[in-house]
């Protein structure tokens, strides 16, 4: 029920969505070093927020979470970390969230199932289904909350890449960085990490393979995650 990282622990007994590779990838990959105010949309256990607090020792990080058990879990995990003074969590949906502060970095590991029946309990459905937050709502609200020079960073399934990019363009958010993620070298791309900003610029593209074989990780994945996982 507790996942231990090098500098923090994640209790996850109350939360439907447990610690997973997607969250770790997003927390480790995005550009956060220049951010002063960070927003984590749908923060679940608080994993990504805690990773960002570790990577950026000055940023103030706000998480929002609609599901009550996950909200309480994040609150506990934040309070039990050494960065508790810079971390806060609000029990709300993105649709109802408002802020006078603009954010230099907005991160989200968003719901992506279009059919909530693919999740096996009501809390997991809420966390994973676009019925609670679809891509249009996520992108349009993030555009409003993003600072002029801010970055919007997400991880989504690869098949929904073009859909997400097109909705972002409709909201004048432009792809600036992308990473294609494979489980092993000869497998198809499973996930896509993307960063967007408010100005058209060069797109930096990279590829990441997680494993050479089962539990034998690639050098690139180790380099990305070694500051977090205990056994790296």
PDB file of C-alpha atoms in Angstrom:
ATOM      1  CA  UNK A   1       0.000   0.000   0.000  1.00  0.00           C
ATOM      2  CA  UNK A   2       3.063   2.268   0.121  1.00  0.00           C
ATOM      3  CA  UNK A   3       5.479   2.883  -2.746  1.00  0.00           C
ATOM      4  CA  UNK A   4       8.892   4.104  -1.597  1.00  0.00           C
ATOM      5  CA  UNK A   5      11.007   6.418  -3.727  1.00  0.00           C
ATOM      6  CA  UNK A   6      14.453   7.786  -2.878  1.00  0.00           C
ATOM      7  CA  UNK A   7      13.213  11.026  -1.308  1.00  0.00           C
ATOM      8  CA  UNK A   8       9.518  10.443  -0.591  1.00  0.00           C
ATOM      9  CA  UNK A   9       6.872   7.781  -0.073  1.00  0.00           C
ATOM     10  CA  UNK A  10       3.485   7.355  -1.748  1.00  0.00           C
ATOM     11  CA  UNK A  11       0.693   5.834   0.330  1.00  0.00           C
ATOM     12  CA  UNK A  12      -1.906   4.537  -2.129  1.00  0.00           C
ATOM     13  CA  UNK A  13      -4.358   2.449  -0.121  1.00  0.00           C
ATOM     14  CA  UNK A  14      -7.218   4.969  -0.559  1.00  0.00           C
ATOM     15  CA  UNK A  15      -6.590   5.727  -4.224  1.00  0.00           C
ATOM     16  CA  UNK A  16      -8.069   3.831  -7.181  1.00  0.00           C
ATOM     17  CA  UNK A  17      -5.171   4.705  -9.477  1.00  0.00           C
ATOM     18  CA  UNK A  18      -1.881   3.432  -8.061  1.00  0.00           C
ATOM     19  CA  UNK A  19       1.684   4.498  -8.832  1.00  0.00           C
ATOM     20  CA  UNK A  20       2.409   3.628 -12.456  1.00  0.00           C
ATOM     21  CA  UNK A  21       4.985   4.114 -15.174  1.00  0.00           C
ATOM     22  CA  UNK A  22       2.949   6.840 -16.924  1.00  0.00           C
ATOM     23  CA  UNK A  23       3.027   9.142 -13.897  1.00  0.00           C
ATOM     24  CA  UNK A  24       6.722   8.527 -13.260  1.00  0.00           C
ATOM     25  CA  UNK A  25       7.556   9.254 -16.895  1.00  0.00           C
ATOM     26  CA  UNK A  26       5.665  12.554 -16.898  1.00  0.00           C
ATOM     27  CA  UNK A  27       7.097  13.614 -13.542  1.00  0.00           C
ATOM     28  CA  UNK A  28      10.656  12.930 -14.689  1.00  0.00           C
ATOM     29  CA  UNK A  29      10.485  14.088 -18.328  1.00  0.00           C
ATOM     30  CA  UNK A  30       8.857  17.525 -18.378  1.00  0.00           C
ATOM     31  CA  UNK A  31      10.833  20.770 -18.232  1.00  0.00           C
ATOM     32  CA  UNK A  32      10.236  22.232 -14.775  1.00  0.00           C
ATOM     33  CA  UNK A  33      13.452  24.021 -13.797  1.00  0.00           C
ATOM     34  CA  UNK A  34      12.220  27.547 -14.601  1.00  0.00           C
ATOM     35  CA  UNK A  35       8.699  27.183 -13.184  1.00  0.00           C
ATOM     36  CA  UNK A  36       7.651  29.232 -10.162  1.00  0.00           C
ATOM     37  CA  UNK A  37       4.002  28.129 -10.022  1.00  0.00           C
ATOM     38  CA  UNK A  38       3.015  24.601 -11.096  1.00  0.00           C
ATOM     39  CA  UNK A  39      -0.446  23.057 -11.491  1.00  0.00           C
ATOM     40  CA  UNK A  40      -1.018  19.275 -11.416  1.00  0.00           C
ATOM     41  CA  UNK A  41      -4.446  18.455 -12.886  1.00  0.00           C
ATOM     42  CA  UNK A  42      -5.985  15.255 -11.516  1.00  0.00           C
ATOM     43  CA  UNK A  43      -3.077  14.561  -9.215  1.00  0.00           C
ATOM     44  CA  UNK A  44      -4.268  11.202  -7.830  1.00  0.00           C
ATOM     45  CA  UNK A  45      -1.754  10.014  -5.224  1.00  0.00           C
ATOM     46  CA  UNK A  46       0.277  13.213  -5.630  1.00  0.00           C
ATOM     47  CA  UNK A  47       3.142  11.357  -7.323  1.00  0.00           C
ATOM     48  CA  UNK A  48       3.851  13.865 -10.105  1.00  0.00           C
ATOM     49  CA  UNK A  49       3.621  16.862  -7.766  1.00  0.00           C
ATOM     50  CA  UNK A  50       6.108  15.260  -5.378  1.00  0.00           C
ATOM     51  CA  UNK A  51       8.502  14.454  -8.229  1.00  0.00           C
ATOM     52  CA  UNK A  52       8.337  18.069  -9.372  1.00  0.00           C
ATOM     53  CA  UNK A  53       8.916  19.306  -5.822  1.00  0.00           C
ATOM     54  CA  UNK A  54      12.050  17.154  -5.716  1.00  0.00           C
ATOM     55  CA  UNK A  55      13.272  18.427  -9.099  1.00  0.00           C
ATOM     56  CA  UNK A  56      12.519  22.111  -8.496  1.00  0.00           C
ATOM     57  CA  UNK A  57      13.407  23.370  -5.015  1.00  0.00           C
ATOM     58  CA  UNK A  58      11.661  26.746  -5.392  1.00  0.00           C
ATOM     59  CA  UNK A  59       8.353  26.084  -7.143  1.00  0.00           C
ATOM     60  CA  UNK A  60       4.975  26.320  -5.426  1.00  0.00           C
ATOM     61  CA  UNK A  61       2.890  23.365  -6.585  1.00  0.00           C
ATOM     62  CA  UNK A  62      -0.919  23.138  -6.567  1.00  0.00           C
ATOM     63  CA  UNK A  63      -2.761  19.897  -7.211  1.00  0.00           C
ATOM     64  CA  UNK A  64      -6.448  19.553  -8.026  1.00  0.00           C
ATOM     65  CA  UNK A  65      -8.359  16.303  -7.651  1.00  0.00           C
ATOM     66  CA  UNK A  66     -12.084  15.620  -8.099  1.00  0.00           C
ATOM     67  CA  UNK A  67     -12.286  12.204  -6.401  1.00  0.00           C
ATOM     68  CA  UNK A  68     -12.468  12.529  -2.605  1.00  0.00           C
ATOM     69  CA  UNK A  69     -10.399   9.474  -1.670  1.00  0.00           C
ATOM     70  CA  UNK A  70      -7.623  10.485  -4.043  1.00  0.00           C
ATOM     71  CA  UNK A  71      -7.768  14.059  -2.711  1.00  0.00           C
ATOM     72  CA  UNK A  72      -7.326  12.788   0.855  1.00  0.00           C
ATOM     73  CA  UNK A  73      -4.504  10.487  -0.262  1.00  0.00           C
ATOM     74  CA  UNK A  74      -2.643  13.340  -1.935  1.00  0.00           C
ATOM     75  CA  UNK A  75      -3.148  15.536   1.104  1.00  0.00           C
ATOM     76  CA  UNK A  76      -1.575  12.896   3.349  1.00  0.00           C
ATOM     77  CA  UNK A  77       1.311  12.287   0.967  1.00  0.00           C
ATOM     78  CA  UNK A  78       2.009  16.017   0.637  1.00  0.00           C
ATOM     79  CA  UNK A  79       1.877  16.581   4.395  1.00  0.00           C
ATOM     80  CA  UNK A  80       4.230  13.653   5.025  1.00  0.00           C
ATOM     81  CA  UNK A  81       6.862  14.934   2.577  1.00  0.00           C
ATOM     82  CA  UNK A  82       9.710  17.328   3.262  1.00  0.00           C
ATOM     83  CA  UNK A  83       8.239  19.762   0.719  1.00  0.00           C
ATOM     84  CA  UNK A  84       4.836  20.133   2.449  1.00  0.00           C
ATOM     85  CA  UNK A  85       5.134  23.925   2.707  1.00  0.00           C
ATOM     86  CA  UNK A  86       5.312  24.221  -1.098  1.00  0.00           C
ATOM     87  CA  UNK A  87       2.566  21.714  -1.883  1.00  0.00           C
ATOM     88  CA  UNK A  88      -1.208  22.156  -1.698  1.00  0.00           C
ATOM     89  CA  UNK A  89      -4.200  20.189  -2.934  1.00  0.00           C
ATOM     90  CA  UNK A  90      -7.721  21.407  -3.759  1.00  0.00           C
ATOM     91  CA  UNK A  91     -10.751  19.104  -3.885  1.00  0.00           C
ATOM     92  CA  UNK A  92     -12.369  20.266  -7.127  1.00  0.00           C
ATOM     93  CA  UNK A  93     -12.842  19.492 -10.792  1.00  0.00           C
ATOM     94  CA  UNK A  94     -10.836  21.355 -13.407  1.00  0.00           C
ATOM     95  CA  UNK A  95     -14.104  22.731 -14.774  1.00  0.00           C
ATOM     96  CA  UNK A  96     -14.865  24.410 -11.421  1.00  0.00           C
ATOM     97  CA  UNK A  97     -11.294  25.461 -10.642  1.00  0.00           C
ATOM     98  CA  UNK A  98     -10.299  29.111 -10.945  1.00  0.00           C
ATOM     99  CA  UNK A  99      -7.087  30.908 -10.088  1.00  0.00           C
ATOM    100  CA  UNK A 100      -5.821  34.464 -10.206  1.00  0.00           C
ATOM    101  CA  UNK A 101      -2.334  32.992 -10.498  1.00  0.00           C
ATOM    102  CA  UNK A 102      -1.132  31.913 -13.922  1.00  0.00           C
ATOM    103  CA  UNK A 103       0.979  28.770 -14.008  1.00  0.00           C
ATOM    104  CA  UNK A 104       4.436  28.410 -15.586  1.00  0.00           C
ATOM    105  CA  UNK A 105       3.957  24.646 -15.854  1.00  0.00           C
ATOM    106  CA  UNK A 106       0.718  22.669 -16.060  1.00  0.00           C
ATOM    107  CA  UNK A 107       0.998  18.879 -15.979  1.00  0.00           C
ATOM    108  CA  UNK A 108      -1.629  16.190 -16.398  1.00  0.00           C
ATOM    109  CA  UNK A 109      -1.815  12.432 -16.732  1.00  0.00           C
ATOM    110  CA  UNK A 110      -5.432  12.775 -17.876  1.00  0.00           C
ATOM    111  CA  UNK A 111      -8.331  10.306 -18.137  1.00  0.00           C
ATOM    112  CA  UNK A 112      -8.326   8.747 -21.586  1.00  0.00           C
ATOM    113  CA  UNK A 113     -10.910   5.965 -21.750  1.00  0.00           C
ATOM    114  CA  UNK A 114     -13.887   7.092 -23.821  1.00  0.00           C
ATOM    115  CA  UNK A 115     -15.947   4.198 -22.404  1.00  0.00           C
ATOM    116  CA  UNK A 116     -15.914   4.253 -18.607  1.00  0.00           C
ATOM    117  CA  UNK A 117     -17.008   0.607 -18.465  1.00  0.00           C
ATOM    118  CA  UNK A 118     -13.390  -0.318 -19.133  1.00  0.00           C
ATOM    119  CA  UNK A 119     -12.666   0.546 -15.515  1.00  0.00           C
ATOM    120  CA  UNK A 120     -13.810  -1.948 -12.890  1.00  0.00           C
ATOM    121  CA  UNK A 121     -15.018   0.227 -10.023  1.00  0.00           C
ATOM    122  CA  UNK A 122     -16.651   3.625  -9.632  1.00  0.00           C
ATOM    123  CA  UNK A 123     -13.513   5.384  -8.372  1.00  0.00           C
ATOM    124  CA  UNK A 124     -11.318   3.918 -11.090  1.00  0.00           C
ATOM    125  CA  UNK A 125     -13.953   4.909 -13.657  1.00  0.00           C
ATOM    126  CA  UNK A 126     -13.868   8.495 -12.405  1.00  0.00           C
ATOM    127  CA  UNK A 127     -10.080   8.573 -12.562  1.00  0.00           C
ATOM    128  CA  UNK A 128      -9.767   7.013 -16.030  1.00  0.00           C
ATOM    129  CA  UNK A 129     -12.862   8.038 -17.989  1.00  0.00           C
ATOM    130  CA  UNK A 130     -13.149  11.120 -20.183  1.00  0.00           C
ATOM    131  CA  UNK A 131     -16.723  11.420 -18.903  1.00  0.00           C
ATOM    132  CA  UNK A 132     -15.241  13.388 -15.976  1.00  0.00           C
ATOM    133  CA  UNK A 133     -12.708  15.368 -18.053  1.00  0.00           C
ATOM    134  CA  UNK A 134     -12.369  15.197 -21.821  1.00  0.00           C
ATOM    135  CA  UNK A 135      -9.451  16.456 -23.877  1.00  0.00           C
ATOM    136  CA  UNK A 136     -11.292  19.588 -25.079  1.00  0.00           C
ATOM    137  CA  UNK A 137     -12.050  20.660 -21.512  1.00  0.00           C
ATOM    138  CA  UNK A 138      -8.523  19.867 -20.341  1.00  0.00           C
ATOM    139  CA  UNK A 139      -6.841  21.814 -23.132  1.00  0.00           C
ATOM    140  CA  UNK A 140      -9.134  24.856 -23.221  1.00  0.00           C
ATOM    141  CA  UNK A 141      -8.972  25.370 -19.446  1.00  0.00           C
ATOM    142  CA  UNK A 142      -5.206  24.824 -19.371  1.00  0.00           C
ATOM    143  CA  UNK A 143      -4.820  27.504 -22.042  1.00  0.00           C
ATOM    144  CA  UNK A 144      -6.637  29.968 -19.758  1.00  0.00           C
ATOM    145  CA  UNK A 145      -4.515  29.040 -16.732  1.00  0.00           C
ATOM    146  CA  UNK A 146      -1.141  29.000 -18.495  1.00  0.00           C
ATOM    147  CA  UNK A 147       1.268  31.926 -18.158  1.00  0.00           C
ATOM    148  CA  UNK A 148       2.530  33.672 -21.298  1.00  0.00           C
ATOM    149  CA  UNK A 149       5.775  31.680 -21.370  1.00  0.00           C
ATOM    150  CA  UNK A 150       4.345  28.615 -19.665  1.00  0.00           C
ATOM    151  CA  UNK A 151       4.515  24.928 -20.633  1.00  0.00           C
ATOM    152  CA  UNK A 152       1.609  22.464 -20.750  1.00  0.00           C
ATOM    153  CA  UNK A 153       2.820  18.856 -20.408  1.00  0.00           C
ATOM    154  CA  UNK A 154       0.856  15.591 -20.720  1.00  0.00           C
ATOM    155  CA  UNK A 155       1.157  11.859 -21.267  1.00  0.00           C
ATOM    156  CA  UNK A 156      -1.548  10.116 -23.340  1.00  0.00           C
ATOM    157  CA  UNK A 157      -2.020   6.919 -25.387  1.00  0.00           C
ATOM    158  CA  UNK A 158      -0.221   7.131 -28.734  1.00  0.00           C
ATOM    159  CA  UNK A 159      -3.367   6.467 -30.854  1.00  0.00           C
ATOM    160  CA  UNK A 160      -4.905   9.722 -29.564  1.00  0.00           C
ATOM    161  CA  UNK A 161      -1.865  11.853 -30.459  1.00  0.00           C
ATOM    162  CA  UNK A 162      -3.274  13.627 -33.517  1.00  0.00           C
ATOM    163  CA  UNK A 163      -6.623  14.274 -31.848  1.00  0.00           C
ATOM    164  CA  UNK A 164      -4.894  15.938 -28.902  1.00  0.00           C
ATOM    165  CA  UNK A 165      -2.552  18.014 -31.085  1.00  0.00           C
ATOM    166  CA  UNK A 166      -5.448  19.243 -33.239  1.00  0.00           C
ATOM    167  CA  UNK A 167      -7.501  20.327 -30.210  1.00  0.00           C
ATOM    168  CA  UNK A 168      -4.421  22.106 -28.833  1.00  0.00           C
ATOM    169  CA  UNK A 169      -3.980  23.972 -32.128  1.00  0.00           C
ATOM    170  CA  UNK A 170      -7.634  25.072 -32.001  1.00  0.00           C
ATOM    171  CA  UNK A 171      -6.782  26.628 -28.627  1.00  0.00           C
ATOM    172  CA  UNK A 172      -3.537  28.195 -29.932  1.00  0.00           C
ATOM    173  CA  UNK A 173      -1.292  25.856 -27.988  1.00  0.00           C
ATOM    174  CA  UNK A 174       1.636  24.651 -30.077  1.00  0.00           C
ATOM    175  CA  UNK A 175       3.572  21.401 -29.782  1.00  0.00           C
ATOM    176  CA  UNK A 176       7.184  22.099 -28.781  1.00  0.00           C
ATOM    177  CA  UNK A 177       8.507  18.751 -27.540  1.00  0.00           C
ATOM    178  CA  UNK A 178       7.459  15.132 -27.942  1.00  0.00           C
ATOM    179  CA  UNK A 179       8.643  11.714 -26.795  1.00  0.00           C
ATOM    180  CA  UNK A 180       7.454   8.398 -28.249  1.00  0.00           C
ATOM    181  CA  UNK A 181       7.474   5.703 -25.556  1.00  0.00           C
ATOM    182  CA  UNK A 182       7.884   1.971 -26.231  1.00  0.00           C
ATOM    183  CA  UNK A 183       7.903  -0.849 -23.705  1.00  0.00           C
ATOM    184  CA  UNK A 184      10.623  -2.751 -25.618  1.00  0.00           C
ATOM    185  CA  UNK A 185      12.436  -1.926 -28.856  1.00  0.00           C
ATOM    186  CA  UNK A 186      10.345  -4.095 -31.203  1.00  0.00           C
ATOM    187  CA  UNK A 187       6.957  -3.160 -29.691  1.00  0.00           C
ATOM    188  CA  UNK A 188       4.680  -0.418 -31.024  1.00  0.00           C
ATOM    189  CA  UNK A 189       4.678   3.057 -29.465  1.00  0.00           C
ATOM    190  CA  UNK A 190       2.312   2.830 -26.482  1.00  0.00           C
ATOM    191  CA  UNK A 191       2.420   6.274 -24.882  1.00  0.00           C
ATOM    192  CA  UNK A 192       3.306   9.775 -25.999  1.00  0.00           C
ATOM    193  CA  UNK A 193       4.744  12.550 -23.837  1.00  0.00           C
ATOM    194  CA  UNK A 194       4.050  16.035 -25.174  1.00  0.00           C
ATOM    195  CA  UNK A 195       4.784  19.631 -24.231  1.00  0.00           C
ATOM    196  CA  UNK A 196       2.941  22.655 -25.618  1.00  0.00           C
ATOM    197  CA  UNK A 197       3.481  26.402 -25.357  1.00  0.00           C
ATOM    198  CA  UNK A 198       1.854  29.633 -26.485  1.00  0.00           C
ATOM    199  CA  UNK A 199       4.181  30.337 -29.400  1.00  0.00           C
ATOM    200  CA  UNK A 200       5.019  28.475 -32.580  1.00  0.00           C
ATOM    201  CA  UNK A 201       8.526  27.044 -32.344  1.00  0.00           C
ATOM    202  CA  UNK A 202      10.737  24.138 -33.353  1.00  0.00           C
ATOM    203  CA  UNK A 203       9.433  20.711 -32.350  1.00  0.00           C
ATOM    204  CA  UNK A 204      11.989  18.558 -30.534  1.00  0.00           C
ATOM    205  CA  UNK A 205      11.225  14.857 -30.979  1.00  0.00           C
ATOM    206  CA  UNK A 206      12.787  11.893 -29.193  1.00  0.00           C
ATOM    207  CA  UNK A 207      12.153   8.221 -28.571  1.00  0.00           C
ATOM    208  CA  UNK A 208      12.298   6.252 -25.341  1.00  0.00           C
ATOM    209  CA  UNK A 209      12.438   2.479 -24.919  1.00  0.00           C
ATOM    210  CA  UNK A 210      11.828   1.399 -21.326  1.00  0.00           C
ATOM    211  CA  UNK A 211      13.186  -2.171 -21.218  1.00  0.00           C
ATOM    212  CA  UNK A 212      15.729  -4.274 -23.102  1.00  0.00           C
ATOM    213  CA  UNK A 213      13.921  -7.277 -21.638  1.00  0.00           C
ATOM    214  CA  UNK A 214      11.777  -7.879 -18.537  1.00  0.00           C
ATOM    215  CA  UNK A 215      13.214  -5.819 -15.629  1.00  0.00           C
ATOM    216  CA  UNK A 216      16.364  -5.017 -17.635  1.00  0.00           C
ATOM    217  CA  UNK A 217      16.006  -1.296 -18.259  1.00  0.00           C
ATOM    218  CA  UNK A 218      17.595   0.765 -21.018  1.00  0.00           C
ATOM    219  CA  UNK A 219      20.280   3.321 -20.171  1.00  0.00           C
ATOM    220  CA  UNK A 220      18.022   6.161 -21.295  1.00  0.00           C
ATOM    221  CA  UNK A 221      15.186   5.081 -19.002  1.00  0.00           C
ATOM    222  CA  UNK A 222      17.588   4.644 -16.079  1.00  0.00           C
ATOM    223  CA  UNK A 223      19.049   8.090 -16.689  1.00  0.00           C
ATOM    224  CA  UNK A 224      15.554   9.603 -16.709  1.00  0.00           C
ATOM    225  CA  UNK A 225      14.315   7.878 -13.541  1.00  0.00           C
ATOM    226  CA  UNK A 226      17.417   7.144 -11.444  1.00  0.00           C
ATOM    227  CA  UNK A 227      16.825  10.081  -9.064  1.00  0.00           C
ATOM    228  CA  UNK A 228      13.520   8.506  -8.016  1.00  0.00           C
ATOM    229  CA  UNK A 229      13.466   4.708  -8.061  1.00  0.00           C
ATOM    230  CA  UNK A 230      15.234   3.039  -5.131  1.00  0.00           C
ATOM    231  CA  UNK A 231      16.863   0.306  -7.203  1.00  0.00           C
ATOM    232  CA  UNK A 232      18.270   2.484  -9.979  1.00  0.00           C
TER     233      UNK A 232
END
